[in-house]
Coordinates of C-alpha atoms in Angstrom, one line a residue:
M13 CA 288.2 59.7 113.3
N14 CA 290.9 62.4 112.4
V15 CA 290.8 66.3 111.6
A16 CA 293.3 67.1 109.5
H17 CA 293.8 70.4 107.7
E18 CA 295.5 69.9 104.6
Q19 CA 296.9 71.9 100.7
G20 CA 293.4 71.6 98.2
T21 CA 293.7 71.6 94.5
A22 CA 293.6 75.6 94.8
G23 CA 296.2 75.6 97.5
A24 CA 294.2 76.5 100.0
E25 CA 295.0 75.2 103.4
R26 CA 291.5 73.2 104.4
E27 CA 289.7 71.0 106.8
V28 CA 289.5 67.3 106.2
F29 CA 286.8 64.9 108.5
H30 CA 288.2 61.5 108.6
F31 CA 286.3 58.3 109.2
L32 CA 286.8 55.1 108.3
A33 CA 286.9 54.9 105.4
W34 CA 285.3 58.2 104.1
A35 CA 287.0 61.7 104.3
W36 CA 284.9 64.6 103.7
D37 CA 286.1 68.5 103.1
V38 CA 284.6 70.7 106.3
T39 CA 285.8 73.8 104.5
A40 CA 283.4 73.4 101.4
G41 CA 280.5 71.7 103.4
N42 CA 280.6 74.8 105.7
A43 CA 280.6 76.9 103.3
I44 CA 277.9 75.7 101.0
A45 CA 275.7 74.5 104.3
A46 CA 276.2 78.6 104.7
E47 CA 273.3 79.3 103.2
Y48 CA 270.6 77.0 105.2
P49 CA 268.9 77.8 108.3
V50 CA 270.1 76.9 111.6
R51 CA 268.0 74.5 113.1
R52 CA 268.4 73.1 117.3
V53 CA 269.4 69.2 117.7
D54 CA 269.7 66.6 120.1
V55 CA 272.8 66.2 121.1
T56 CA 272.4 63.3 123.6
V57 CA 271.5 60.7 121.1
L58 CA 274.8 60.9 120.1
A59 CA 276.9 60.0 123.5
G60 CA 277.0 56.7 123.0
I61 CA 279.1 57.0 119.2
V62 CA 281.5 59.9 120.1
Q63 CA 282.7 56.9 122.1
L64 CA 284.1 56.1 118.6
I65 CA 284.9 59.2 117.5
G66 CA 288.2 59.7 119.3
V67 CA 288.2 63.1 120.7
N68 CA 290.4 65.1 121.6
R69 CA 288.8 66.3 125.0
A70 CA 291.7 69.3 125.5
R71 CA 290.6 71.0 122.1
A72 CA 286.9 69.7 122.8
G73 CA 287.4 72.0 126.7
A74 CA 287.6 74.5 123.9
A75 CA 284.6 74.3 121.3
D76 CA 282.5 76.7 120.6
L77 CA 278.8 75.5 121.4
S78 CA 277.3 78.2 118.9
R79 CA 279.0 77.8 116.0
P80 CA 276.3 74.6 114.1
L81 CA 277.3 71.0 113.8
L82 CA 277.5 70.0 110.0
I83 CA 275.3 67.7 109.3
A84 CA 275.5 65.3 105.9
P85 CA 272.3 62.1 105.2
I86 CA 275.0 59.6 104.0
S87 CA 273.3 56.8 101.9
G88 CA 272.4 53.9 102.8
A89 CA 273.8 55.1 106.1
G90 CA 271.0 58.1 107.7
L91 CA 272.3 61.9 109.0
F92 CA 276.1 61.6 110.2
V93 CA 278.0 64.3 111.9
I94 CA 281.5 65.1 109.9
D95 CA 282.4 69.1 111.6
G96 CA 281.4 69.0 115.7
W97 CA 282.3 66.3 117.6
H98 CA 284.5 68.6 119.5
R99 CA 281.4 70.6 120.1
I100 CA 279.3 67.4 121.3
T101 CA 281.8 65.7 123.7
R102 CA 281.6 69.4 125.6
A103 CA 277.8 69.5 125.4
L104 CA 277.6 66.4 127.0
A105 CA 280.1 66.6 129.4
E106 CA 278.5 70.2 130.1
H107 CA 274.6 68.5 130.1
V108 CA 273.8 70.6 127.5
T109 CA 271.0 68.8 124.8
H110 CA 271.2 70.6 121.8
L111 CA 273.7 72.1 119.7
P112 CA 272.5 74.5 116.3
A113 CA 273.4 72.2 113.1
R114 CA 273.1 72.5 109.6
L115 CA 271.5 69.9 107.3
L116 CA 273.3 69.5 104.0
T117 CA 271.8 67.7 100.6
E118 CA 272.3 64.3 100.2
A119 CA 274.1 66.2 96.2
D120 CA 275.9 68.0 98.5
E121 CA 277.3 65.3 100.5
A122 CA 278.7 64.1 97.4
R123 CA 280.4 67.5 96.5
I124 CA 282.5 67.3 99.7
R125 CA 283.2 64.0 99.9
L126 CA 286.7 63.5 99.1
R127 CA 286.9 59.0 99.2
G128 CA 284.7 56.6 100.6
P129 CA 282.1 53.9 99.4

């Protein structure tokens, strides 16, 4: 996993999440999701996956657990967190079982995907 700040096409800085062959514009995703309802999701089911993500532990310790995760449906793979792995890591370390989240649509995911199958 790699979270990077990159220059967008309009010259503005954007946050980008890279995972394997995929990359998403997190800045655009959060802007789209701002209009969607916030749900509470169980993050304990992600305990095994978080080790594969490669989270910066120091950054995770300061993560804001009140900020919603950004979750997207990935065709053929199910739901995937594209913003919030530091929050998930902190929540699991502090035995917090649920976090707020916003769910994008498949069309939203396609619009913010920068690369991937």
